[in-house]
Short mmCIF file of C-alpha atoms in Angstrom, two decimals:
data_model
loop_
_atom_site.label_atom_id
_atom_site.label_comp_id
_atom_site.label_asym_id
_atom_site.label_seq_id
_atom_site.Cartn_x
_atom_site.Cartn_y
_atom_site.Cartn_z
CA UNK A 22 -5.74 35.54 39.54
CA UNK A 23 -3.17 33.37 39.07
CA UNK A 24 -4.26 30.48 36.50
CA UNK A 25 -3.74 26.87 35.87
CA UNK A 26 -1.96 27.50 32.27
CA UNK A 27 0.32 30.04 33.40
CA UNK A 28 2.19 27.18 35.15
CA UNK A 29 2.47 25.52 31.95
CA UNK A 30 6.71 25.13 31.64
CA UNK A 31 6.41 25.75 27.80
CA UNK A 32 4.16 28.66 27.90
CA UNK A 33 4.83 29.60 24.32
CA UNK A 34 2.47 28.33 21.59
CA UNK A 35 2.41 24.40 21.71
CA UNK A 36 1.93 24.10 17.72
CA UNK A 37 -1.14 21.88 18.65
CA UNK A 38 -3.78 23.94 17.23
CA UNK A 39 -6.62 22.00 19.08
CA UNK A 40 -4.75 22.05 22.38
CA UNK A 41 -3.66 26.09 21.54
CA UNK A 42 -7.15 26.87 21.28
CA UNK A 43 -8.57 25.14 24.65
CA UNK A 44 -5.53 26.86 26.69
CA UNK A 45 -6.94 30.35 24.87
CA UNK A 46 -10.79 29.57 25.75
CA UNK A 47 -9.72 28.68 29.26
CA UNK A 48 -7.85 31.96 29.47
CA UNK A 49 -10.47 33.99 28.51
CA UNK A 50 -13.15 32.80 30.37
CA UNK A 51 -11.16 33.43 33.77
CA UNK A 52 -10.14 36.74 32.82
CA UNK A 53 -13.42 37.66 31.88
CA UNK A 54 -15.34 35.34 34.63
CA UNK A 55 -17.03 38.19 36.28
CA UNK A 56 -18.16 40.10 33.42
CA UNK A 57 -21.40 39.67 31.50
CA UNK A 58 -23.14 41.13 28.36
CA UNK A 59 -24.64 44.69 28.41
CA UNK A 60 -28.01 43.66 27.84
CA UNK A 61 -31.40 42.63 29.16
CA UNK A 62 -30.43 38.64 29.24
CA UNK A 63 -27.15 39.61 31.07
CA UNK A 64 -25.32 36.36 29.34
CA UNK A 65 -22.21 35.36 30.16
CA UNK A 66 -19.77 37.26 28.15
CA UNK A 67 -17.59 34.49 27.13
CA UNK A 68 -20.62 33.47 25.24
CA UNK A 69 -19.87 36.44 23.17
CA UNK A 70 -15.99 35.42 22.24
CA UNK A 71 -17.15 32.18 21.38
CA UNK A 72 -19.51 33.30 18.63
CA UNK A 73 -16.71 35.79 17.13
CA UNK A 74 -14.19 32.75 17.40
CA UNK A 75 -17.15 30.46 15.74
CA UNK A 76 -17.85 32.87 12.86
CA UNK A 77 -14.12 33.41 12.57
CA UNK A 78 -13.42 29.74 12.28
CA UNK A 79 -16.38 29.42 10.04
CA UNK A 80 -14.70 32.26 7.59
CA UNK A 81 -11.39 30.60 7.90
CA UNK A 82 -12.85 27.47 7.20
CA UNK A 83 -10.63 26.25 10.24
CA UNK A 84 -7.50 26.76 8.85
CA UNK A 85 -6.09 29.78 10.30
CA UNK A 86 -5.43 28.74 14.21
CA UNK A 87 -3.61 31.79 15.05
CA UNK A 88 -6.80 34.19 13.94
CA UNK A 89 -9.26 31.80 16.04
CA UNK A 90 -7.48 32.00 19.13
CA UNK A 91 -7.08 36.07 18.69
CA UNK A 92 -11.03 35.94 18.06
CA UNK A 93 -11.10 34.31 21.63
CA UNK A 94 -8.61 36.54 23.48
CA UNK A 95 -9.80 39.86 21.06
CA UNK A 96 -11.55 41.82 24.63
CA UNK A 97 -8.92 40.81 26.74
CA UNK A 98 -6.37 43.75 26.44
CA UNK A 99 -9.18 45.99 26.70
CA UNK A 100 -11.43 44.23 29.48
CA UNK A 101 -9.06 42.51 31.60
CA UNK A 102 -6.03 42.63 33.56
CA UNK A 103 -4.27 40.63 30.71
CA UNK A 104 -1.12 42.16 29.51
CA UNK A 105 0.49 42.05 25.96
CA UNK A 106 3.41 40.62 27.11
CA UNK A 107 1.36 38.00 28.74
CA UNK A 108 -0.47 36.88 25.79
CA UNK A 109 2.30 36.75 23.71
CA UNK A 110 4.39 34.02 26.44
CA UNK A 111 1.08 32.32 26.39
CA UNK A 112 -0.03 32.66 22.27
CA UNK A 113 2.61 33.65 20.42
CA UNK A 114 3.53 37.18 18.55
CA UNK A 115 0.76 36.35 16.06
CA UNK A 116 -1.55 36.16 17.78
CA UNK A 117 -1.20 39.25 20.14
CA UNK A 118 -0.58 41.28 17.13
CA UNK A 119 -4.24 40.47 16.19
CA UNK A 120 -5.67 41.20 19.74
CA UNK A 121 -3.44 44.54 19.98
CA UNK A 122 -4.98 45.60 16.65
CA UNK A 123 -8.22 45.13 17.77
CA UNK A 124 -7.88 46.61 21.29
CA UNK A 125 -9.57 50.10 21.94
CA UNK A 126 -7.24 52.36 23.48
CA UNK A 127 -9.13 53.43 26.83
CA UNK A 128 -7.05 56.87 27.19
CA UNK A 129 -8.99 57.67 24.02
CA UNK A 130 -12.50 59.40 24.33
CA UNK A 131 -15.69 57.21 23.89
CA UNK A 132 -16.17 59.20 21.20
CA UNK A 133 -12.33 59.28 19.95
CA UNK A 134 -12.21 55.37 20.31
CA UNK A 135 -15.62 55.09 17.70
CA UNK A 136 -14.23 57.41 15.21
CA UNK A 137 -10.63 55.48 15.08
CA UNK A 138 -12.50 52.63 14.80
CA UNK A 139 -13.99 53.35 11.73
CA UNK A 140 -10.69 55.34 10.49
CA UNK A 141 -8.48 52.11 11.24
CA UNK A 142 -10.46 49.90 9.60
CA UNK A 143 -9.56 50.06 6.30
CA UNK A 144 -5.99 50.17 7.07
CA UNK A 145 -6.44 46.91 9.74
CA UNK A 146 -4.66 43.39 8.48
CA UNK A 147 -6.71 40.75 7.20
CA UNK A 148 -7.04 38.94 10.49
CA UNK A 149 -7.89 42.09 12.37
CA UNK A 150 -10.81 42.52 9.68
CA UNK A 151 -11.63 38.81 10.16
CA UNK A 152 -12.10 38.88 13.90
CA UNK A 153 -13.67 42.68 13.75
CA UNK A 154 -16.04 41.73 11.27
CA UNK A 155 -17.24 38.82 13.62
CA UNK A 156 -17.57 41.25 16.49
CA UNK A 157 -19.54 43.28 14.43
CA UNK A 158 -22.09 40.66 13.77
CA UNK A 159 -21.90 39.41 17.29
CA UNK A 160 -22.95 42.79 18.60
CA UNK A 161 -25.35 43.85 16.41
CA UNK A 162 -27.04 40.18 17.00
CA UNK A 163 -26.90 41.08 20.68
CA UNK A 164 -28.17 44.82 20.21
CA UNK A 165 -31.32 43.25 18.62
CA UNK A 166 -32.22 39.96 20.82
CA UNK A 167 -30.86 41.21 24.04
CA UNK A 168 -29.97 45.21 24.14
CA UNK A 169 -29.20 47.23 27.03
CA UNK A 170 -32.52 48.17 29.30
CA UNK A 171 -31.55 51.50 29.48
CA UNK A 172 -30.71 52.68 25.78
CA UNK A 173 -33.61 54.59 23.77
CA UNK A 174 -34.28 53.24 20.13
CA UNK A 175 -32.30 55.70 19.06
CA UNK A 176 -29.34 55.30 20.86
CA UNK A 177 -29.89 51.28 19.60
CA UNK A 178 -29.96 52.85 16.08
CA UNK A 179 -27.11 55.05 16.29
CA UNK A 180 -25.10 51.94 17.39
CA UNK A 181 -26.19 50.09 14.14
CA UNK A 182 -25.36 52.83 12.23
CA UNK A 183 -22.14 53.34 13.92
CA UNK A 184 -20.93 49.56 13.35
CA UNK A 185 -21.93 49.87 9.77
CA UNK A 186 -19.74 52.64 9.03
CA UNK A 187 -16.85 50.45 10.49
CA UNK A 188 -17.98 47.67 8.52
CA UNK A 189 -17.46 49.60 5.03
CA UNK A 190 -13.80 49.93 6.08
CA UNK A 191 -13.26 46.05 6.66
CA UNK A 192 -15.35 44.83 3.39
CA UNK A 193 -13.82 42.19 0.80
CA UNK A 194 -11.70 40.46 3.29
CA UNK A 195 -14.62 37.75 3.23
CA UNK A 196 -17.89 37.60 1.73
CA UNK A 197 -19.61 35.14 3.86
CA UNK A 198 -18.66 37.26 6.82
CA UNK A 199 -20.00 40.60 5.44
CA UNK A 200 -23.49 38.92 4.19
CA UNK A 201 -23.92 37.82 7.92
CA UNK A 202 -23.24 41.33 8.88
CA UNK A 203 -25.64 42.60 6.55
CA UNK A 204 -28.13 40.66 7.86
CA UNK A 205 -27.96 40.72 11.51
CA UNK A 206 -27.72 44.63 10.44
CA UNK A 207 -31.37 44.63 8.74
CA UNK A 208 -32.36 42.30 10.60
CA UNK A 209 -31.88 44.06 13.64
CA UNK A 210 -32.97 47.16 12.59
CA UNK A 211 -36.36 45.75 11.51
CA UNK A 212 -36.80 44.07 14.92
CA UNK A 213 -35.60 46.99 16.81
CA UNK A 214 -38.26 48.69 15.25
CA UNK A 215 -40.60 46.46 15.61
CA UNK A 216 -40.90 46.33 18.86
CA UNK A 217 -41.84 49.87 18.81
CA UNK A 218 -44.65 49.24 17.05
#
């Protein structure tokens, strides 16, 4: 799909922060137009990357641009037909860096891809953690109000327990971040469970 910003005739970061982060929410939401959440409410997944980029920019306090816009673009290496030398034209170096770090690497295993994920995460850079952290939170927010039809309880579970073993590896890189993750993580649980009841 050939879109409207890619025509742009400076296509490298415009140092506008306000006008860097439209061009990156436009971006993702036609590369991921067609796809939508995993779970009962079937929301539009772009609803997703603008919660991580909101609880980024909350962290950040709005002064880290470059982390923001990687918060927006952080599925599309892994979801889309975006390429890294695509987002960097578009973003800038930094800011693929950030989405590259965060990227699963599909050739890996399901399995493999969860078990680097919580091995990498101590060893990620503080915007990786940043914008990992939110996607945490986003999930398991997700997982609880909206999960999949299909998964058992424990399947639900296993997924909380999963994200919280990632989560250990990307603590003290913000504590406002990691309360929020603790409590969309009890939280959830305690709904989850609830509605077994």
């Amino acid at each position: 799909m050939s879109l409207p910003n890619a025509a742009l005739p400076n296509a490298s970061p415009t140092g506008a922060p306000l006008l860097d982060f439209a061009r990156a929410l436009d971006f993702a939401a036609h590369k991921h137009i067609d796809q939508r959440r995993k779970g009962v409410r079937a929301e539009p997944y772009v609803n997703h990357l603008s919660e991580v980029a909101l609880l980024v920019a909350q962290a950040t306090e709005g002064k880290d641009p470059v982390v923001v816009i990687a918060a927006l673009l952080h599925d599309t290496l892994e979801d889309t037909d975006a390429s890294y030398e695509e987002i960097e034209q578009l973003f800038g170096a930094e800011v693929v860096q950030v989405v590259a770090e965060t990227t699963d690497d599909k050739r890996m295993s399901k399995a493999e891809r969860k078990q680097h994920q919580i091995d990498a995460a101590p060893h990620a850079s503080t915007r990786a953690k940043l914008v990992k952290l939110a996607d945490k939170v986003s999930n398991l927010r997700s997982m609880a109000h909206s999960p999949p039809a299909d998964w058992p309880l424990s399947r639900k579970v296993e997924y909380f327990e999963w994200a919280h073993a990632v989560v250990a590896g990307l603590r003290g890189v913000d504590a406002r971040l990691e309360a929020l993750f603790d409590r969309a993580y009890h939280d959830g649980l305690a709904e989850l469970r609830g509605q077994t009841a």
